[in-house]
CSV table of C-alpha atoms and ligand atoms in Angstrom, one decimal:
chain,number,residue,atom,x,y,z
A,1,MET,CA,68.5,18.1,36.7
A,2,MET,CA,65.6,18.5,34.3
A,3,GLU,CA,65.4,21.9,32.5
A,4,ALA,CA,62.3,23.8,33.6
A,5,LYS,CA,59.6,24.0,31.0
A,6,LYS,CA,58.8,27.3,29.5
A,7,VAL,CA,55.5,28.9,30.6
A,8,MET,CA,52.6,29.7,28.3
A,9,LEU,CA,49.4,31.4,29.1
A,10,SER,CA,46.2,32.3,27.2
A,11,GLY,CA,42.7,33.4,28.0
A,12,ILE,CA,39.5,33.5,26.1
A,13,GLN,CA,36.4,35.5,26.8
A,14,PRO,CA,33.2,33.6,27.6
A,15,SER,CA,31.3,36.2,25.7
A,16,GLY,CA,30.0,33.9,23.0
A,17,GLU,CA,30.1,30.4,21.9
A,18,LEU,CA,33.3,28.9,20.5
A,19,HIS,CA,33.5,28.7,16.7
A,20,LEU,CA,35.6,27.1,14.1
A,21,GLY,CA,37.8,30.2,13.9
A,22,ASN,CA,38.7,29.9,17.5
A,23,TYR,CA,39.3,26.2,17.1
A,24,LEU,CA,41.4,26.1,14.0
A,25,GLY,CA,43.2,29.3,15.2
A,26,PRO,CA,44.6,29.0,18.7
A,27,LEU,CA,42.7,26.3,20.4
A,28,ARG,CA,43.6,23.4,18.3
A,29,HIS,CA,47.3,23.9,19.0
A,30,TRP,CA,46.9,24.0,22.8
A,31,PRO,CA,46.8,20.2,23.5
A,32,SER,CA,50.2,19.8,22.0
A,33,MET,CA,51.4,22.8,23.9
A,34,ILE,CA,50.5,21.3,27.2
A,35,GLU,CA,53.1,18.6,26.6
A,36,GLU,CA,55.8,21.2,25.8
A,37,PHE,CA,55.1,24.0,28.1
A,38,ASP,CA,53.7,24.7,31.6
A,39,CYS,CA,50.3,26.0,30.5
A,40,TYR,CA,47.8,28.3,32.1
A,41,PHE,CA,44.5,28.7,30.4
A,42,PHE,CA,41.6,30.7,31.8
A,43,LEU,CA,38.2,32.0,31.0
A,44,ALA,CA,38.4,35.8,31.0
A,45,ASP,CA,35.0,36.4,32.5
A,46,LEU,CA,36.1,39.8,34.0
A,47,HIS,CA,36.8,41.0,30.5
A,48,THR,CA,33.3,40.2,29.3
A,49,ILE,CA,31.5,42.8,31.4
A,50,THR,CA,33.0,45.7,29.5
A,51,VAL,CA,29.9,45.2,27.5
A,52,ARG,CA,26.5,44.3,29.1
A,53,GLN,CA,26.0,40.6,29.7
A,54,ASP,CA,23.0,38.6,30.7
A,55,PRO,CA,24.1,37.1,34.1
A,56,ALA,CA,22.5,33.7,33.6
A,57,ALA,CA,23.8,33.4,30.0
A,58,LEU,CA,27.3,34.4,31.2
A,59,ARG,CA,27.3,31.6,33.8
A,60,ARG,CA,26.1,29.1,31.3
A,61,ARG,CA,28.6,30.0,28.7
A,62,THR,CA,31.5,30.0,31.2
A,63,LEU,CA,30.7,26.5,32.2
A,64,SER,CA,30.1,25.3,28.7
A,65,LEU,CA,33.4,26.8,27.5
A,66,LEU,CA,35.2,25.1,30.3
A,67,ALA,CA,33.7,21.8,29.2
A,68,SER,CA,34.7,22.5,25.6
A,69,TYR,CA,38.2,23.3,26.5
A,70,ILE,CA,38.5,20.0,28.2
A,71,ALA,CA,36.8,18.3,25.3
A,72,CYS,CA,39.3,20.0,22.9
A,73,GLY,CA,42.1,18.1,24.7
A,74,LEU,CA,43.1,20.4,27.6
A,75,ASP,CA,43.5,17.8,30.2
A,76,PRO,CA,43.1,19.5,33.6
A,77,GLU,CA,45.7,17.2,35.0
A,78,LYS,CA,48.3,18.5,32.6
A,79,CYS,CA,47.6,22.2,32.6
A,80,VAL,CA,46.1,24.8,34.9
A,81,LEU,CA,42.6,25.6,33.8
A,82,PHE,CA,40.7,28.3,35.7
A,83,ILE,CA,38.2,31.1,35.7
A,84,GLN,CA,39.7,34.6,35.9
A,85,SER,CA,37.3,36.0,38.5
A,86,HIS,CA,38.2,33.1,40.9
A,87,VAL,CA,41.7,34.5,41.2
A,88,PRO,CA,41.4,37.9,42.8
A,89,ALA,CA,45.0,38.8,42.1
A,90,HIS,CA,44.0,39.7,38.5
A,91,SER,CA,41.9,42.6,39.7
A,92,GLN,CA,44.4,43.5,42.3
A,93,LEU,CA,47.3,43.8,40.0
A,94,THR,CA,45.2,45.7,37.5
A,95,TRP,CA,44.8,48.5,40.0
A,96,VAL,CA,48.5,48.8,40.5
A,97,LEU,CA,49.3,48.6,36.8
A,98,ASN,CA,46.6,51.2,36.0
A,99,CYS,CA,48.9,53.6,37.7
A,100,TYR,CA,51.8,52.6,35.4
A,101,THR,CA,49.8,52.9,32.2
A,102,MET,CA,49.4,56.1,30.3
A,103,PHE,CA,46.1,57.6,29.2
A,104,GLY,CA,47.6,58.3,25.8
A,105,GLU,CA,48.7,54.7,25.1
A,106,LEU,CA,45.3,53.3,26.0
A,107,SER,CA,43.7,55.9,23.8
A,108,ARG,CA,45.7,54.5,20.8
A,109,MET,CA,44.4,50.9,21.2
A,110,THR,CA,42.6,50.1,18.0
A,111,GLN,CA,40.2,47.7,19.8
A,112,PHE,CA,39.2,50.5,22.1
A,113,LYS,CA,38.5,52.8,19.2
A,114,ASP,CA,36.5,50.1,17.4
A,115,LYS,CA,34.5,49.0,20.5
A,116,SER,CA,33.7,52.5,21.6
A,117,ALA,CA,32.4,53.3,18.2
A,118,ARG,CA,30.2,50.2,18.3
A,119,ASN,CA,29.0,50.8,21.9
A,120,ALA,CA,28.6,54.5,21.8
A,121,ASP,CA,26.1,54.4,24.6
A,122,ASN,CA,28.4,52.5,27.0
A,123,ILE,CA,32.0,53.7,26.7
A,124,ASN,CA,32.8,52.7,30.2
A,125,ALA,CA,36.2,53.0,32.0
A,126,GLY,CA,36.5,49.2,31.9
A,127,LEU,CA,36.5,49.2,28.1
A,128,PHE,CA,39.3,51.7,28.2
A,129,THR,CA,41.5,49.9,30.8
A,130,TYR,CA,40.8,46.5,29.4
A,131,PRO,CA,44.4,46.1,28.1
A,132,VAL,CA,45.6,46.7,31.7
A,133,LEU,CA,43.5,43.8,33.0
A,134,MET,CA,44.9,41.7,30.2
A,135,ALA,CA,48.5,42.8,31.0
A,136,SER,CA,47.8,41.7,34.6
A,137,ASP,CA,46.4,38.4,33.5
A,138,ILE,CA,49.7,37.8,31.7
A,139,LEU,CA,52.3,39.2,34.0
A,140,LEU,CA,51.0,37.5,37.1
A,141,TYR,CA,52.2,34.1,35.7
A,142,GLN,CA,55.5,35.2,34.3
A,143,PRO,CA,54.9,33.4,31.0
A,144,ASP,CA,57.4,33.1,28.2
A,145,PHE,CA,54.7,33.0,25.5
A,146,VAL,CA,51.2,34.3,25.0
A,147,PRO,CA,49.5,32.7,22.0
A,148,VAL,CA,47.0,35.3,20.6
A,149,GLY,CA,45.4,36.1,17.3
A,150,GLU,CA,46.4,39.1,15.2
A,151,ASP,CA,43.7,41.2,16.8
A,152,GLN,CA,45.3,40.8,20.2
A,153,LYS,CA,48.9,41.5,19.3
A,154,GLN,CA,48.6,45.2,20.2
A,155,HIS,CA,47.5,44.2,23.7
A,156,VAL,CA,50.5,41.9,24.1
A,157,GLU,CA,52.7,44.8,23.0
A,158,ILE,CA,51.2,47.2,25.5
A,159,CYS,CA,51.7,44.5,28.1
A,160,ARG,CA,55.3,44.4,27.3
A,161,ASP,CA,55.6,48.2,27.5
A,162,ILE,CA,53.9,48.2,30.9
A,163,ALA,CA,56.2,45.4,32.1
A,164,ASN,CA,59.3,47.2,30.9
A,165,ARG,CA,58.2,50.4,32.5
A,166,PHE,CA,57.6,48.8,35.8
A,167,ASN,CA,60.8,46.8,35.6
A,168,GLY,CA,62.6,50.0,34.8
A,169,VAL,CA,61.6,51.5,38.1
A,170,TYR,CA,61.7,48.5,40.4
A,171,GLY,CA,64.1,46.0,38.8
A,172,ASP,CA,63.2,42.7,37.2
A,173,VAL,CA,59.8,42.0,38.7
A,174,PHE,CA,58.0,40.8,35.5
A,175,LYS,CA,59.1,38.5,32.7
A,176,VAL,CA,58.5,40.3,29.4
A,177,PRO,CA,56.5,37.9,27.3
A,178,GLU,CA,56.5,37.2,23.6
A,179,PRO,CA,53.4,37.0,21.5
A,180,TYR,CA,53.1,33.6,19.8
A,181,ILE,CA,51.1,33.7,16.6
A,182,ALA,CA,50.0,30.4,15.2
A,183,ARG,CA,50.6,30.3,11.4
A,184,VAL,CA,48.5,27.7,9.7
A,185,GLY,CA,44.8,28.3,10.0
A,186,ALA,CA,45.3,31.4,12.2
A,187,ARG,CA,42.7,33.5,10.4
A,188,ILE,CA,39.5,31.8,9.4
A,189,MET,CA,37.1,34.0,7.5
A,190,SER,CA,33.4,34.2,7.5
A,191,LEU,CA,31.7,31.7,5.1
A,192,SER,CA,29.1,34.3,4.1
A,193,THR,CA,31.4,37.4,3.8
A,194,PRO,CA,34.9,36.0,3.4
A,195,GLU,CA,36.5,39.5,3.5
A,196,SER,CA,35.8,39.6,7.3
A,197,LYS,CA,36.9,37.2,10.0
A,198,MET,CA,34.6,34.4,11.1
A,199,SER,CA,32.7,35.9,14.0
A,200,LYS,CA,29.7,34.9,16.2
A,201,SER,CA,28.1,38.3,15.3
A,202,GLN,CA,27.6,37.0,11.8
A,203,PRO,CA,26.0,33.6,12.6
A,204,GLU,CA,25.3,32.6,9.0
A,205,GLY,CA,29.0,32.7,8.1
A,206,CYS,CA,30.1,31.2,11.4
A,207,VAL,CA,30.3,27.5,12.3
A,208,PHE,CA,29.9,26.9,16.1
A,209,LEU,CA,31.8,24.2,17.8
A,210,LEU,CA,28.7,22.6,19.2
A,211,GLU,CA,26.5,23.0,16.2
A,212,LYS,CA,24.6,20.1,14.7
A,213,PRO,CA,26.2,18.3,11.7
A,214,GLU,CA,23.3,19.1,9.4
A,215,ASP,CA,23.5,22.8,10.2
A,216,ILE,CA,27.3,22.8,9.6
A,217,LEU,CA,26.8,21.1,6.2
A,218,ARG,CA,24.1,23.6,5.2
A,219,LYS,CA,26.4,26.5,6.0
A,220,PHE,CA,29.3,25.1,3.9
A,221,LYS,CA,26.9,24.4,1.0
A,222,ARG,CA,25.9,28.0,1.1
A,223,ALA,CA,29.5,29.3,1.5
A,224,VAL,CA,30.3,32.3,-0.7
A,225,THR,CA,32.8,31.4,-3.4
A,226,ASP,CA,33.3,33.5,-6.6
A,227,SER,CA,32.1,33.7,-10.1
A,228,ASP,CA,35.5,32.7,-11.6
A,229,THR,CA,34.5,30.9,-14.8
A,230,GLU,CA,37.0,28.1,-14.3
A,231,ARG,CA,35.6,27.4,-10.8
A,232,CYS,CA,39.0,26.4,-9.8
A,233,VAL,CA,39.9,25.4,-6.3
A,234,ARG,CA,43.0,27.4,-5.6
A,235,TYR,CA,44.5,29.2,-2.6
A,236,ALA,CA,44.8,32.9,-3.7
A,237,PRO,CA,43.4,35.0,-0.9
A,238,ALA,CA,43.5,38.4,-2.7
A,239,GLU,CA,41.7,37.2,-5.8
A,240,LYS,CA,39.6,34.4,-4.4
A,241,PRO,CA,38.9,35.1,-0.7
A,242,GLY,CA,35.9,32.7,-0.3
A,243,VAL,CA,37.6,29.7,-2.0
A,244,SER,CA,40.9,30.4,-0.3
A,245,ASN,CA,39.2,30.4,3.1
A,246,LEU,CA,37.6,27.0,2.3
A,247,VAL,CA,41.0,25.7,1.1
A,248,GLN,CA,42.5,26.9,4.4
A,249,ILE,CA,39.7,25.3,6.5
A,250,TYR,CA,39.9,22.0,4.6
A,251,ALA,CA,43.7,21.9,5.0
A,252,ALA,CA,43.5,22.6,8.7
A,253,ALA,CA,40.7,20.1,9.2
A,254,THR,CA,42.5,17.3,7.3
A,255,GLY,CA,46.2,18.1,8.0
A,256,LYS,CA,46.8,18.5,4.2
A,257,THR,CA,48.8,21.3,2.6
A,258,TYR,CA,47.2,23.9,0.3
A,259,GLU,CA,48.9,22.2,-2.7
A,260,ASP,CA,47.4,18.8,-1.7
A,261,VAL,CA,44.0,20.3,-1.5
A,262,GLU,CA,44.4,22.1,-4.9
A,263,ARG,CA,45.5,18.8,-6.4
A,264,GLU,CA,42.7,16.8,-4.8
A,265,PHE,CA,40.0,19.0,-6.2
A,266,ASP,CA,41.7,19.9,-9.5
A,267,GLY,CA,39.0,20.3,-12.2
A,268,GLN,CA,36.1,19.4,-9.9
A,269,GLY,CA,34.5,22.8,-9.4
A,270,TYR,CA,33.0,24.1,-6.2
A,271,GLY,CA,30.0,21.8,-6.2
A,272,LYS,CA,32.1,18.9,-5.0
A,273,PHE,CA,34.5,21.0,-2.9
A,274,LYS,CA,32.1,22.8,-0.6
A,275,PRO,CA,30.3,19.7,0.9
A,276,ALA,CA,33.7,18.0,1.2
A,277,VAL,CA,34.9,20.8,3.4
A,278,GLY,CA,31.7,20.7,5.4
A,279,GLU,CA,32.1,17.0,6.0
A,280,ALA,CA,35.7,17.3,7.0
A,281,VAL,CA,34.7,19.9,9.6
A,282,VAL,CA,31.8,17.8,10.9
A,283,GLU,CA,34.2,15.0,11.5
A,284,VAL,CA,36.7,17.2,13.3
A,285,LEU,CA,34.0,18.7,15.5
A,286,ARG,CA,32.0,15.6,16.3
A,287,PRO,CA,34.1,14.1,19.1
A,288,ILE,CA,34.4,17.6,20.7
A,289,ARG,CA,30.6,18.1,20.7
A,290,GLU,CA,30.0,14.7,22.1
A,291,LYS,CA,32.6,15.0,24.9
A,292,THR,CA,31.4,18.5,25.8
A,293,GLU,CA,27.8,17.3,26.2
A,294,GLN,CA,29.1,14.4,28.4
A,295,LEU,CA,31.1,16.8,30.6
A,296,LEU,CA,28.2,19.3,31.0
A,297,ALA,CA,26.1,16.5,32.4
A,298,ASP,CA,28.6,16.1,35.2
A,299,LYS,CA,28.6,19.5,37.0
A,300,ALA,CA,30.3,18.2,40.1
A,301,TYR,CA,33.4,17.2,38.0
A,302,LEU,CA,33.5,20.6,36.3
A,303,GLU,CA,33.3,22.3,39.7
A,304,GLN,CA,36.1,20.3,41.0
A,305,VAL,CA,38.2,21.1,37.9
A,306,TYR,CA,37.8,24.9,38.2
A,307,ARG,CA,38.3,24.9,42.0
A,308,ALA,CA,41.6,23.0,41.7
A,309,GLY,CA,42.6,25.3,38.8
A,310,ALA,CA,42.0,28.4,40.8
A,311,GLU,CA,44.0,27.1,43.7
A,312,ARG,CA,47.0,26.3,41.5
A,313,ALA,CA,46.7,29.6,39.7
A,314,SER,CA,46.4,31.6,42.9
A,315,TYR,CA,49.6,30.2,44.2
A,316,LEU,CA,51.7,31.6,41.4
A,317,ALA,CA,49.7,34.8,40.9
A,318,GLY,CA,49.9,35.5,44.7
A,319,LYS,CA,53.6,35.2,44.6
A,320,THR,CA,53.9,37.8,41.8
A,321,LEU,CA,51.3,40.1,43.5
A,322,ARG,CA,53.2,40.0,46.8
A,323,LYS,CA,56.4,41.0,45.1
A,324,VAL,CA,54.7,43.9,43.3
A,325,TYR,CA,53.0,45.1,46.5
A,326,LYS,CA,56.3,45.0,48.3
A,327,LYS,CA,58.2,46.9,45.5
A,328,VAL,CA,55.7,49.7,45.3
A,329,GLY,CA,55.9,50.2,49.1
A,330,PHE,CA,52.7,48.6,50.5
A,331,LEU,CA,53.2,47.3,54.1
A,332,PRO,CA,52.9,43.5,54.2
A,333,GLY,CA,49.5,42.5,55.7
B,401,LIG,N1,41.5,39.8,25.3
B,401,LIG,C1,41.6,38.5,24.8
B,401,LIG,C2,40.5,38.3,23.7
B,401,LIG,O1,39.5,39.0,23.7
B,401,LIG,C3,41.3,37.5,25.9
B,401,LIG,C4,42.3,37.6,27.0
B,401,LIG,C5,42.1,38.2,28.2
B,401,LIG,C6,43.7,37.1,26.9
B,401,LIG,N2,43.3,38.1,28.9
B,401,LIG,C7,44.2,37.4,28.2
B,401,LIG,C8,44.4,36.5,26.0
B,401,LIG,C9,45.6,37.1,28.5
B,401,LIG,C10,45.7,36.1,26.2
B,401,LIG,C11,46.3,36.5,27.5
B,401,LIG,O2,40.7,37.4,22.9
């Protein structure tokens, strides 16, 4: 008998356009993961409304992200690709798990503290219970691994705590998942302020996945480096954050090691290096942009993909939800 594949799940919020940090971080590793694991990927649209969204823009971005996912190599025949709000079990399990999550532990989430400081006029309950929705997203599918960035590690930890607490009361209902942090290229920094992570909220330092080649090249030419007199291309994040970020991006885009990159640009200064990084990125992103545009022109296909995805996801999610409902004592409907 064939050994069952391990299950992996990840979600991404359609709250902005995908950028190079998303791609060189988690996304790029996903196509190889679908060969190795049973993969569930979803667009976390329920999560986005913790901050106000423009409805038409949210719809547009959700579809565009789905297309980009497929363009990045997530073949919908080989993995389950769906939209979170299409699978009601996510919201349903969230209610149950809200009752097994402590006010104190949610108050300690760093992202809640940051986001409520930034959205002082809209500190809604959803922002507070967001990690419970994320725990539900995960636990419904009993995954072994959850690939997330550093910033989401705390949410995977609280998910584990909630699962252990629930299992402690009712027996082994949930598999307790492991976070899976990709190493190389996991933390791409802004091109304009290399001390902070690349983010769509700082568009000058951010390279979007669907951006035009000339705009990408312009951003790399303007990338902040340093005033080191040797102008030496070297990976040393503490001393040279800007250059190290470019080394990291170039290495990730070309598959070279940091040492290879240092050797390749030895003695050449930043003037040659910056456009070379830009061109490498343009080449990595070109097929993704072209494929995304092609898919977005075929709405019927995309609809068929997300409907089929929701159906497959609902099957597994429904199984877990029924088990939970039974354990807590709800009468079967
Ligand atoms: N909260 C994650 C983010 O903002 C997205 C997300 C939602 C997620 N549910 C998830 C990631 C479940 C992994 C697993 O990036």
